[in-house]
Amino acid sequence: MKATREAYGEALVELGRQDVRIVALDADLSKSTYSAKFAQQYPERFFNLGVAEANLIGVAAGLAACGKIPFASTFAVFATGRVYDQIRNSVAYPALNVKIAGSHSGITVGEDGASHQALEDLALMRALPNMTVLCPADAPEARKATLAAAAWPGPVYLRLGRSKVPQVIPEEVPFQIGKGILLRAGGDLTLISTGIMAGPALEAAEILRGRGLDPRVIHLHTVKPLDRELVVAAARETGAVITVEEHNIIGGLGGAVAEVLGEECPVPLGRVGVPDCFGQSGKPGELLEYYGLTAQHIAARAEGLLSKFRA
Amino acid sequence: MEADLPRSIHQLQQQAREVRRDILKMIAAAGSGHPGGSLSLVELLVALYFNILRVKPEDPRWPHRDRLVLSKGHAAPALYAVLAVRGFFPRSKLEGLRRLGSELQGHPDMNKVPGVDMSTGSLGQGLSVATGMALAARLDRADWRVYAILGDGECQEGQIWEAAMAAAHYRLGNLTAILDWNGLQIDGPTERVISLDPLAAKWEAFGWQVRRVDGHNFPEILEALDRKAAPADKPLMVIARTVKGKGVSFMENRSEWHGVAPSPQELEEALGDLENGAKEGAC
């Protein structure tokens, strides 16, 4: 069990060793985002901008304009919504090589409550031209995503979590930006997850198997560019799709999949996520339960979808 | 540097007149744009691009060049006109300002215009970018400098002060900001909209060295921007007192001319004004 944010910090150190162009920036949360690991190893290449996120993004843009590969990290709420215009105009529009890491995303922030629970960051970042959006499932994949982001030319948003999560994606599976991962073959319907929902999606598949269904499970670590081919093939071959994300059901993975399927292959679709409301304080596990981001609930939604459309 | 640089004061003044004409013509042809805050910047940009900045127009992305961030991106016509006379691209391109398909967007696009180091337009962001550039130069132990041009109204943006704190904290002696202090913003005088005074004291309190100049006086500008006289371990703020709409009698000190293009008739009158100014030795 390990948090994706911790793997991010370790990957930064790894990158720092390989490439002097890698620099890291933070806004007074370096211990929480684990960019402090990089700061410890490479103090001259680490810049703490204090509680000033707008400046954090602008400084990163300036470093990128001069050939550096900056990773700017803070909590996902502050890394996206608070600085949306700075990202839009100083990073995405000029297509500068800035990597933005938003940790403490989703409701698994827990006790800090709604003000700190980013549930719209994927939607915001996805709507920006030139932006690539990554949302890894577990710590080893977060490491791979961080390395891939560094090698990718242009702006990247990397969504990370606070809570420790189990490894779900087999180590040997290669990480390729824009390419989804087939976690389980199956033909009755498809569960498509992103981020730390890959685990619950797989568990839900087991529950459904026990009830006589054979679901396919796909993990999309890249929300943009979306793996259209994989998503459309799954819809065509299984005839129904459930998306699962620790995010508002509007504008994130569910929105992205709905857009593609609406155009390419309309099939019954269910979106599991936070139902267009703000979060609240609580333990991460309690909140996942409360908002229905559990294997049991995903399985129930899948059965409900099938009974509604295949009755 | 090219053989004909640095330019004499007289040559710079001639260049400034030429740039003013180009600004007015291009905004009039576009039918929209920001003449007031473009005209107030002319001497500052001419001084920078001809006598201060180390740049190579034939190699706009030369890695060792000085960088300039026009944080008040709406003054793009002034930047475009100066880049054109400096040889970054043909002056004939200026006619394309704000037209569909033209490189010369309403606000500067670094990926379209040779010589533009940063895309700007949303106020308040350029000083942060310049701070990042100055940090990059320091990491590379390079001796190129970074210049950011701010508007006065722009200093109402909180991000400016975030960047001001950071640049001073990191002791960025390779960063110079220039404040186009024309005293007017869209809705009227800055002091009536949201007061900025005492500006110099604010920047000093934030840890910057402050110099004050007449922003239309070349000797004063050149002295303040002399790179050999830059402070070693703190960023430099040059507060340039300017006249919005400078050089055109009916535009001077009028906030109405912040973002309105002159009609063909007004253009003629404005160009006449510039001629008269030249004869009187003004500008």
Coordinates of C-alpha atoms in Angstrom, one line a residue:
Chain A
M1 CA 0.0 0.0 0.0
K2 CA 1.4 3.4 -1.0
A3 CA 0.0 6.7 -2.0
T4 CA 0.4 7.9 -5.6
R5 CA 1.8 11.2 -4.4
E6 CA 4.7 9.4 -2.6
A7 CA 5.6 7.5 -5.8
Y8 CA 5.5 10.9 -7.6
G9 CA 8.1 12.3 -5.2
E10 CA 10.4 9.3 -5.6
A11 CA 10.0 9.4 -9.4
L12 CA 11.0 13.1 -9.3
V13 CA 14.3 12.2 -7.6
E14 CA 14.8 9.5 -10.2
L15 CA 14.2 12.0 -13.0
G16 CA 16.5 14.6 -11.3
R17 CA 19.3 12.1 -11.3
Q18 CA 18.9 11.5 -15.1
D19 CA 18.3 14.9 -16.4
V20 CA 19.5 18.3 -15.1
R21 CA 16.7 20.0 -16.9
I22 CA 14.2 18.6 -14.3
V23 CA 13.3 21.2 -11.8
A24 CA 10.6 21.1 -9.1
L25 CA 8.4 23.8 -7.6
D26 CA 5.9 23.8 -4.8
A27 CA 3.6 26.1 -3.0
D28 CA 4.3 25.4 0.6
L29 CA 3.0 21.8 0.5
S30 CA 6.2 20.0 -0.5
K31 CA 6.0 17.6 2.4
S32 CA 2.5 16.7 1.5
T33 CA 3.1 16.4 -2.3
Y34 CA 6.4 14.7 -1.7
S35 CA 8.3 17.1 -3.9
A36 CA 10.3 17.6 -0.7
K37 CA 12.1 14.4 -1.6
F38 CA 13.4 16.1 -4.7
A39 CA 14.2 19.3 -2.7
Q40 CA 16.4 17.3 -0.4
Q41 CA 18.4 15.7 -3.2
Y42 CA 18.6 18.7 -5.5
P43 CA 18.0 21.8 -3.4
E44 CA 19.4 24.1 -6.2
R45 CA 16.8 22.8 -8.6
F46 CA 13.8 23.2 -6.2
F47 CA 11.8 26.4 -5.8
N48 CA 9.3 26.9 -3.1
L49 CA 7.0 29.8 -4.1
G50 CA 5.1 29.9 -0.8
V51 CA 1.4 30.1 -0.6
A52 CA 1.1 31.7 -4.0
E53 CA -0.2 29.3 -6.6
A54 CA -0.7 31.7 -9.4
N55 CA 3.0 32.6 -9.2
L56 CA 3.9 29.0 -9.0
I57 CA 2.4 28.3 -12.4
G58 CA 3.8 31.4 -14.0
V59 CA 7.3 30.7 -12.7
A60 CA 7.1 27.2 -14.0
A61 CA 6.1 28.6 -17.4
G62 CA 9.1 30.9 -17.4
L63 CA 11.4 28.0 -16.5
A64 CA 9.9 25.9 -19.3
A65 CA 10.2 28.7 -21.8
C66 CA 14.0 28.6 -21.1
G67 CA 14.4 24.8 -21.7
K68 CA 13.8 23.5 -18.2
I69 CA 11.3 20.7 -17.4
P70 CA 9.4 22.0 -14.4
F71 CA 7.1 19.9 -12.2
A72 CA 4.9 22.2 -10.2
S73 CA 3.0 20.5 -7.4
T74 CA 0.4 21.4 -4.8
F75 CA -3.1 20.1 -3.9
A76 CA -5.2 19.4 -6.9
V77 CA -7.8 22.0 -6.0
F78 CA -5.2 24.7 -5.9
A79 CA -3.2 23.3 -8.8
T80 CA -6.1 23.6 -11.2
G81 CA -9.2 25.6 -10.3
R82 CA -7.4 28.3 -8.3
V83 CA -5.0 28.9 -11.2
Y84 CA -7.1 28.0 -14.2
D85 CA -6.4 31.2 -16.1
Q86 CA -2.6 31.0 -15.3
I87 CA -2.6 27.5 -16.7
R88 CA -4.8 28.4 -19.7
N89 CA -2.8 31.5 -20.8
S90 CA 0.7 31.0 -19.5
V91 CA 1.0 27.2 -20.0
A92 CA -1.6 25.6 -22.3
Y93 CA -1.9 28.4 -24.9
P94 CA 1.8 28.7 -25.5
A95 CA 2.1 24.9 -25.1
L96 CA 5.0 25.2 -22.7
N97 CA 6.6 22.1 -21.3
V98 CA 5.1 22.4 -17.8
K99 CA 4.1 19.4 -15.7
I100 CA 1.4 20.2 -13.1
A101 CA 1.0 17.6 -10.3
G102 CA -2.2 17.9 -8.3
S103 CA -2.0 15.8 -5.2
H104 CA -4.9 15.2 -2.7
S105 CA -7.4 14.9 -5.5
G106 CA -10.9 13.6 -5.0
I107 CA -12.8 12.8 -1.8
T108 CA -10.0 10.5 -0.4
V109 CA -8.4 13.7 0.9
G110 CA -10.9 12.9 3.7
E111 CA -11.2 15.0 6.8
D112 CA -10.2 18.3 5.2
G113 CA -13.6 18.4 3.5
A114 CA -15.1 20.0 0.4
S115 CA -12.8 23.0 0.2
H116 CA -9.9 20.6 -0.3
Q117 CA -11.5 17.9 -2.4
A118 CA -10.9 18.4 -6.1
L119 CA -13.8 16.9 -7.9
E120 CA -13.6 18.9 -11.1
D121 CA -9.9 19.0 -11.9
L122 CA -10.1 16.5 -14.7
A123 CA -12.9 18.4 -16.3
L124 CA -11.0 21.7 -16.1
M125 CA -7.8 20.3 -17.4
R126 CA -9.4 18.3 -20.1
A127 CA -11.1 21.3 -21.6
L128 CA -7.8 23.0 -22.3
P129 CA -6.2 22.6 -25.8
N130 CA -2.6 21.2 -25.7
M131 CA -3.2 19.7 -22.2
T132 CA -2.5 16.0 -21.5
V133 CA -4.3 14.6 -18.5
L134 CA -3.0 11.6 -16.5
C135 CA -4.6 9.8 -13.6
P136 CA -2.7 6.8 -12.4
A137 CA -4.2 3.9 -10.5
D138 CA -1.5 3.0 -7.9
A139 CA 1.9 4.0 -6.8
P140 CA 4.0 2.0 -9.4
E141 CA 1.8 3.4 -12.1
A142 CA 2.2 6.9 -10.7
R143 CA 6.0 6.5 -11.0
K144 CA 5.6 5.4 -14.6
A145 CA 3.2 8.3 -15.3
T146 CA 5.7 10.8 -13.8
L147 CA 8.5 9.5 -16.0
A148 CA 6.2 9.5 -19.0
A149 CA 5.1 13.1 -18.3
A150 CA 8.8 14.2 -18.2
A151 CA 9.4 12.6 -21.6
W152 CA 6.2 14.0 -23.2
P153 CA 6.6 17.3 -25.0
G154 CA 4.1 19.8 -23.7
P155 CA 1.8 20.5 -20.8
V156 CA 0.7 17.6 -18.6
Y157 CA -1.7 17.5 -15.7
L158 CA -0.9 14.6 -13.3
R159 CA -3.6 13.7 -10.8
L160 CA -2.4 12.2 -7.6
G161 CA -4.0 11.0 -4.3
R162 CA -3.4 11.4 -0.6
S163 CA -4.4 7.9 0.6
K164 CA -2.4 4.7 0.4
V165 CA -3.8 2.4 -2.3
P166 CA -2.9 -1.2 -3.2
Q167 CA -1.1 -2.1 -6.4
V168 CA -3.6 -3.0 -9.1
I169 CA -1.7 -2.6 -12.4
P170 CA 0.8 -5.4 -13.0
E171 CA 4.4 -4.1 -12.9
E172 CA 5.2 -5.4 -16.4
V173 CA 2.4 -3.5 -18.2
P174 CA 4.0 -0.7 -20.1
F175 CA 2.8 2.9 -19.6
Q176 CA 2.0 4.7 -22.8
I177 CA 0.3 8.0 -22.7
G178 CA -3.0 7.8 -24.5
K179 CA -3.2 4.0 -24.4
G180 CA -5.6 2.3 -22.0
I181 CA -5.0 -1.0 -20.3
L182 CA -7.3 -4.1 -20.5
L183 CA -7.4 -5.4 -17.0
R184 CA -9.9 -8.1 -17.6
A185 CA -11.4 -9.6 -20.7
G186 CA -15.1 -10.1 -20.9
G187 CA -18.1 -9.7 -23.2
D188 CA -21.2 -8.8 -21.2
L189 CA -20.4 -5.2 -20.4
T190 CA -17.4 -2.9 -19.8
L191 CA -16.3 -1.2 -16.7
I192 CA -13.9 1.7 -17.5
S193 CA -12.1 3.3 -14.6
T194 CA -9.5 5.9 -14.1
G195 CA -7.2 6.6 -11.1
I196 CA -7.5 4.7 -7.9
M197 CA -10.9 3.4 -9.0
A198 CA -9.2 0.6 -11.0
G199 CA -9.1 -1.6 -7.9
P200 CA -12.8 -1.3 -7.0
A201 CA -13.7 -1.8 -10.7
L202 CA -11.8 -5.0 -10.8
E203 CA -13.5 -6.1 -7.5
A204 CA -16.9 -5.2 -9.0
A205 CA -16.1 -7.4 -11.9
E206 CA -15.6 -10.3 -9.6
I207 CA -18.9 -9.7 -7.9
L208 CA -20.6 -9.6 -11.2
R209 CA -18.9 -12.8 -12.3
G210 CA -20.4 -14.4 -9.2
R211 CA -23.8 -13.3 -10.5
G212 CA -23.4 -14.9 -13.9
L213 CA -22.0 -11.9 -15.8
D214 CA -18.7 -11.6 -17.6
P215 CA -17.5 -8.0 -17.6
R216 CA -14.6 -6.4 -19.3
V217 CA -12.5 -4.0 -17.3
I218 CA -10.4 -1.2 -18.8
H219 CA -8.2 1.2 -16.9
L220 CA -7.6 4.6 -18.6
H221 CA -4.6 6.3 -16.9
T222 CA -4.8 8.9 -19.7
V223 CA -8.1 10.9 -19.6
K224 CA -6.8 13.0 -22.5
P225 CA -6.0 12.1 -25.2
L226 CA -8.6 9.4 -24.6
D227 CA -8.0 5.9 -26.1
R228 CA -11.0 6.2 -28.4
E229 CA -10.2 3.0 -30.2
L230 CA -10.2 0.9 -27.0
V231 CA -13.3 2.6 -25.7
V232 CA -15.3 2.2 -28.9
A233 CA -14.3 -1.4 -29.4
A234 CA -15.4 -2.2 -25.9
A235 CA -18.8 -0.5 -26.4
R236 CA -19.2 -2.3 -29.7
E237 CA -18.2 -5.7 -28.4
T238 CA -19.9 -5.6 -25.0
G239 CA -22.9 -3.3 -25.6
A240 CA -22.9 -1.4 -22.3
V241 CA -20.4 0.7 -20.4
I242 CA -20.0 1.9 -16.8
T243 CA -17.4 4.6 -16.1
V244 CA -15.9 4.8 -12.6
E245 CA -14.0 7.8 -11.3
E246 CA -13.3 9.6 -8.0
H247 CA -14.5 12.9 -9.6
N248 CA -17.7 14.6 -10.5
I249 CA -19.7 12.6 -13.0
I250 CA -19.7 15.8 -15.1
G251 CA -16.7 16.5 -17.4
G252 CA -14.2 13.9 -16.2
L253 CA -13.8 10.3 -17.4
G254 CA -17.6 9.7 -17.6
G255 CA -18.0 12.9 -19.7
A256 CA -15.1 12.0 -22.0
V257 CA -16.4 8.5 -22.6
A258 CA -19.9 9.7 -23.2
E259 CA -18.7 12.2 -25.8
V260 CA -16.8 9.5 -27.7
L261 CA -19.5 6.9 -27.5
G262 CA -22.2 9.4 -28.3
E263 CA -20.4 10.1 -31.6
E264 CA -19.0 6.7 -32.4
C265 CA -21.1 4.0 -30.8
P266 CA -24.0 4.9 -28.7
V267 CA -24.7 2.2 -26.1
P268 CA -26.3 2.2 -22.6
L269 CA -23.9 4.1 -20.3
G270 CA -23.7 4.6 -16.6
R271 CA -21.4 7.1 -14.9
V272 CA -20.3 6.2 -11.4
G273 CA -18.7 9.1 -9.6
V274 CA -19.6 12.0 -7.3
P275 CA -23.0 13.0 -8.5
D276 CA -22.5 16.8 -9.1
C277 CA -22.1 17.8 -5.5
F278 CA -19.4 18.9 -3.2
G279 CA -17.8 16.5 -0.8
Q280 CA -17.6 16.7 3.0
S281 CA -15.4 15.7 5.9
G282 CA -15.0 12.1 6.8
K283 CA -12.6 9.2 6.6
P284 CA -11.6 8.4 3.1
G285 CA -13.2 4.9 3.3
E286 CA -16.4 6.3 4.7
L287 CA -16.6 8.9 1.9
L288 CA -16.0 6.3 -0.8
E289 CA -18.8 4.3 0.8
Y290 CA -21.1 7.4 1.1
Y291 CA -20.6 8.5 -2.6
G292 CA -21.0 4.9 -3.9
L293 CA -17.4 4.5 -5.1
T294 CA -17.2 0.9 -3.9
A295 CA -17.1 -2.4 -5.7
Q296 CA -20.6 -3.3 -4.4
H297 CA -22.1 -0.1 -5.6
I298 CA -20.4 -0.3 -9.0
A299 CA -21.7 -3.9 -9.4
A300 CA -25.2 -2.7 -8.5
R301 CA -25.1 0.1 -11.0
A302 CA -23.9 -2.3 -13.7
E303 CA -26.8 -4.7 -13.0
G304 CA -29.2 -1.8 -12.9
L305 CA -28.0 -0.5 -16.3
L306 CA -28.3 -3.9 -17.9
S307 CA -31.8 -4.5 -16.5
K308 CA -32.9 -1.1 -17.6
F309 CA -31.8 -1.5 -21.2
R310 CA -31.9 -5.3 -21.7
A311 CA -35.1 -6.1 -20.0
Chain B
M1 CA 26.1 43.7 -31.8
E2 CA 25.5 45.0 -35.2
A3 CA 27.8 47.8 -36.5
D4 CA 25.1 50.5 -36.3
L5 CA 24.3 49.8 -32.6
P6 CA 24.0 51.3 -30.1
R7 CA 22.1 54.1 -31.7
S8 CA 22.5 57.8 -30.9
I9 CA 19.8 59.6 -29.0
H10 CA 18.8 61.4 -32.2
Q11 CA 18.5 58.1 -34.1
L12 CA 16.4 56.6 -31.3
Q13 CA 14.1 59.5 -31.4
Q14 CA 13.7 59.1 -35.2
Q15 CA 13.0 55.4 -34.6
A16 CA 10.4 56.2 -32.0
R17 CA 8.6 58.5 -34.5
E18 CA 8.6 55.8 -37.1
V19 CA 7.3 53.2 -34.6
R20 CA 4.5 55.6 -33.5
R21 CA 3.4 56.0 -37.1
D22 CA 3.4 52.2 -37.6
I23 CA 1.4 51.7 -34.4
L24 CA -1.3 54.1 -35.4
K25 CA -1.5 52.8 -39.0
M26 CA -1.7 49.2 -37.9
I27 CA -4.4 49.8 -35.3
A28 CA -6.4 52.0 -37.7
A29 CA -6.2 49.3 -40.4
A30 CA -7.2 46.6 -37.9
G31 CA -10.1 48.7 -36.8
S32 CA -9.5 47.8 -33.2
G33 CA -6.6 47.6 -30.7
H34 CA -5.0 49.6 -27.9
P35 CA -3.3 52.8 -29.0
G36 CA -3.0 54.6 -25.6
G37 CA -0.9 52.1 -23.8
S38 CA 1.1 51.2 -27.0
L39 CA 2.1 54.8 -27.5
S40 CA 3.1 55.3 -23.9
L41 CA 5.6 52.4 -24.3
V42 CA 7.4 53.5 -27.5
E43 CA 10.6 55.1 -26.1
L44 CA 11.0 52.2 -23.6
L45 CA 10.7 49.5 -26.2
V46 CA 12.9 51.4 -28.7
A47 CA 15.6 51.9 -26.1
L48 CA 15.4 48.3 -25.0
Y49 CA 15.5 46.7 -28.5
F50 CA 18.1 49.0 -30.0
N51 CA 20.5 49.8 -27.2
I52 CA 19.9 47.4 -24.3
L53 CA 18.8 43.9 -25.2
R54 CA 21.2 41.4 -26.6
V55 CA 19.2 39.8 -29.3
K56 CA 19.7 38.5 -32.8
P57 CA 16.9 39.3 -35.1
E58 CA 18.2 36.7 -37.6
D59 CA 18.1 34.1 -34.8
P60 CA 15.1 35.0 -32.7
R61 CA 15.5 31.8 -30.5
W62 CA 19.2 32.3 -29.9
P63 CA 19.6 30.6 -26.5
H64 CA 21.8 33.3 -25.0
R65 CA 19.5 36.2 -25.8
D66 CA 18.0 38.5 -23.3
R67 CA 14.4 37.8 -22.7
L68 CA 11.5 40.3 -22.7
V69 CA 8.0 39.6 -21.4
L70 CA 5.4 42.1 -22.4
S71 CA 3.2 41.5 -19.4
K72 CA 0.8 44.2 -20.6
G73 CA 0.1 42.2 -23.7
H74 CA -2.5 44.6 -25.0
A75 CA 0.4 46.9 -26.0
A76 CA 1.3 44.3 -28.7
P77 CA 1.2 46.8 -31.5
A78 CA 4.1 48.7 -29.9
L79 CA 6.1 45.4 -29.6
Y80 CA 5.3 44.3 -33.1
A81 CA 6.3 47.7 -34.6
V82 CA 9.6 47.7 -32.7
L83 CA 10.4 44.0 -33.6
A84 CA 9.7 44.8 -37.2
V85 CA 12.0 47.9 -37.4
R86 CA 14.6 45.9 -35.5
G87 CA 14.5 43.3 -38.3
F88 CA 12.7 40.3 -36.7
F89 CA 10.2 40.3 -39.5
P90 CA 9.2 42.5 -42.4
R91 CA 7.4 45.7 -41.7
S92 CA 4.8 44.7 -44.3
K93 CA 3.6 42.1 -41.9
L94 CA 2.3 44.8 -39.6
E95 CA -0.7 45.3 -41.8
G96 CA -2.0 41.9 -40.8
L97 CA -2.6 42.9 -37.1
R98 CA -5.6 41.2 -35.7
R99 CA -6.6 39.7 -39.1
L100 CA -7.7 36.1 -39.5
G101 CA -4.7 34.0 -40.2
S102 CA -2.1 36.6 -39.3
E103 CA 0.8 35.9 -37.0
L104 CA 0.1 39.2 -35.3
Q105 CA -2.6 38.3 -32.9
G106 CA -4.4 40.9 -30.8
H107 CA -2.1 39.9 -27.9
P108 CA 1.4 38.4 -28.5
D109 CA 1.8 34.8 -29.3
M110 CA 5.3 33.4 -28.8
N111 CA 4.7 30.6 -31.2
K112 CA 3.7 32.8 -34.0
V113 CA 5.8 36.0 -33.9
P114 CA 9.6 35.9 -34.2
G115 CA 11.1 37.8 -31.2
V116 CA 8.2 37.3 -28.9
D117 CA 9.5 35.5 -25.8
M118 CA 6.2 34.9 -24.1
S119 CA 2.6 34.8 -25.0
T120 CA 0.7 37.3 -22.8
G121 CA -2.7 39.0 -22.7
S122 CA -4.2 38.0 -19.4
L123 CA -2.9 40.7 -17.1
G124 CA -0.8 40.0 -14.1
Q125 CA 1.0 36.9 -15.3
G126 CA 4.2 38.2 -17.0
L127 CA 6.2 39.0 -14.0
S128 CA 5.9 35.4 -12.7
V129 CA 7.1 34.1 -16.1
A130 CA 10.0 36.5 -16.1
T131 CA 10.9 35.3 -12.6
G132 CA 10.9 31.8 -13.9
M133 CA 13.1 32.8 -16.8
A134 CA 15.5 34.6 -14.4
L135 CA 15.8 31.5 -12.3
A136 CA 16.5 29.4 -15.4
A137 CA 19.4 31.8 -16.3
R138 CA 20.8 31.5 -12.9
L139 CA 20.6 27.7 -13.0
D140 CA 22.5 27.8 -16.3
R141 CA 25.0 30.3 -14.9
A142 CA 24.2 32.4 -18.0
D143 CA 24.6 36.1 -18.2
W144 CA 21.5 37.0 -20.2
R145 CA 19.0 39.2 -18.5
V146 CA 15.2 39.2 -18.2
Y147 CA 13.0 42.2 -18.7
A148 CA 9.3 42.4 -17.9
I149 CA 7.1 45.3 -18.9
L150 CA 4.1 45.9 -16.6
G151 CA 1.2 48.3 -16.9
D152 CA 0.2 50.3 -13.9
G153 CA -3.4 49.1 -13.8
E154 CA -2.0 45.6 -14.1
C155 CA -0.4 46.1 -10.6
Q156 CA -3.9 45.7 -9.2
E157 CA -3.5 42.0 -9.9
G158 CA -2.5 40.1 -6.8
Q159 CA -0.2 37.8 -8.8
I160 CA 2.1 40.7 -9.5
W161 CA 2.8 41.0 -5.8
E162 CA 3.3 37.2 -5.5
A163 CA 5.9 37.5 -8.2
A164 CA 7.4 40.6 -6.6
M165 CA 7.9 38.7 -3.3
A166 CA 9.4 35.6 -5.1
A167 CA 11.8 37.6 -7.2
A168 CA 13.1 39.5 -4.2
H169 CA 13.3 36.3 -2.1
Y170 CA 15.4 34.6 -4.8
R171 CA 17.6 37.7 -5.1
L172 CA 17.2 37.9 -8.8
G173 CA 19.7 40.5 -9.8
N174 CA 19.2 39.4 -13.5
L175 CA 15.6 40.6 -13.6
T176 CA 14.4 44.1 -14.5
A177 CA 10.8 45.1 -14.5
I178 CA 9.7 48.3 -16.1
L179 CA 6.4 49.9 -15.1
D180 CA 4.6 51.9 -17.7
W181 CA 3.2 54.4 -15.3
N182 CA 0.7 56.3 -17.4
G183 CA -1.8 56.7 -14.6
L184 CA -4.8 55.6 -16.6
Q185 CA -6.7 52.4 -17.0
I186 CA -9.9 51.5 -18.9
D187 CA -12.3 52.9 -16.4
G188 CA -10.4 56.1 -15.7
P189 CA -7.4 57.3 -13.6
T190 CA -5.8 54.5 -11.6
E191 CA -6.0 56.6 -8.5
R192 CA -9.7 56.8 -8.9
V193 CA -10.3 53.1 -9.8
I194 CA -8.1 51.5 -7.2
S195 CA -5.2 53.6 -6.0
L196 CA -1.6 52.3 -6.5
D197 CA 0.3 55.0 -4.8
P198 CA 2.8 55.1 -3.3
L199 CA 4.1 52.8 -6.0
A200 CA 7.8 53.2 -5.5
A201 CA 7.5 52.6 -1.8
K202 CA 5.5 49.5 -2.4
W203 CA 8.1 48.0 -4.7
E204 CA 10.9 49.0 -2.3
A205 CA 9.0 47.4 0.6
F206 CA 8.8 44.2 -1.5
G207 CA 12.6 44.2 -1.7
W208 CA 13.2 45.7 -5.1
Q209 CA 15.6 48.4 -6.1
V210 CA 13.5 51.2 -7.6
R211 CA 14.6 53.7 -10.1
R212 CA 12.4 56.5 -11.5
V213 CA 12.6 57.8 -15.0
D214 CA 10.7 59.9 -17.5
G215 CA 9.6 57.2 -19.8
H216 CA 9.9 59.4 -22.9
N217 CA 13.4 60.6 -22.2
F218 CA 16.0 58.3 -23.8
P219 CA 19.0 59.4 -21.8
E220 CA 17.2 58.7 -18.5
I221 CA 15.9 55.4 -19.8
L222 CA 19.3 54.2 -21.0
E223 CA 21.0 55.2 -17.8
A224 CA 18.4 53.4 -15.6
L225 CA 18.7 50.3 -17.8
D226 CA 22.5 50.2 -18.1
R227 CA 23.2 46.6 -17.5
K228 CA 26.5 47.3 -15.8
A229 CA 24.6 49.4 -13.2
A230 CA 22.1 46.7 -12.3
P231 CA 21.9 45.7 -8.7
A232 CA 23.7 42.4 -8.1
D233 CA 21.4 40.7 -5.6
K234 CA 18.0 42.2 -6.0
P235 CA 15.6 42.7 -8.8
L236 CA 15.3 46.2 -10.4
M237 CA 12.1 48.1 -10.9
V238 CA 12.2 51.0 -13.3
I239 CA 9.1 53.1 -12.8
A240 CA 8.7 55.0 -16.0
R241 CA 6.4 58.1 -15.8
T242 CA 4.7 58.1 -19.2
V243 CA 1.8 59.7 -21.0
K244 CA -0.9 57.5 -22.3
G245 CA -1.4 58.2 -26.0
K246 CA 1.9 60.0 -26.1
G247 CA 2.6 62.0 -29.3
V248 CA -1.0 62.4 -30.5
S249 CA -2.6 65.5 -29.0
F250 CA -6.2 64.2 -28.9
M251 CA -5.1 60.9 -27.4
E252 CA -2.7 62.1 -24.7
N253 CA -3.9 61.4 -21.1
R254 CA -7.3 60.2 -22.3
S255 CA -8.4 56.8 -21.0
E256 CA -11.0 56.7 -23.8
W257 CA -8.1 55.9 -26.1
H258 CA -7.2 52.8 -24.1
G259 CA -8.8 50.4 -26.5
V260 CA -10.3 52.2 -29.4
A261 CA -8.9 52.4 -33.0
P262 CA -8.7 55.8 -34.7
S263 CA -11.0 56.3 -37.7
P264 CA -9.3 57.1 -41.1
Q265 CA -9.8 60.8 -40.5
E266 CA -8.5 60.6 -36.9
L267 CA -5.5 58.6 -38.2
E268 CA -4.6 61.4 -40.6
E269 CA -4.9 63.9 -37.8
A270 CA -2.8 61.8 -35.6
L271 CA -0.1 61.3 -38.2
G272 CA -0.1 65.1 -38.7
D273 CA 0.4 65.5 -35.0
L274 CA 3.4 63.3 -35.1
E275 CA 4.9 65.4 -37.9
N276 CA 4.4 68.6 -36.0
G277 CA 5.9 67.0 -32.9
A278 CA 8.9 66.1 -34.9
K279 CA 9.3 69.7 -36.1
E280 CA 9.0 71.0 -32.6
G281 CA 11.6 68.4 -31.4
A282 CA 9.1 66.8 -29.0
C283 CA 8.9 63.0 -28.4

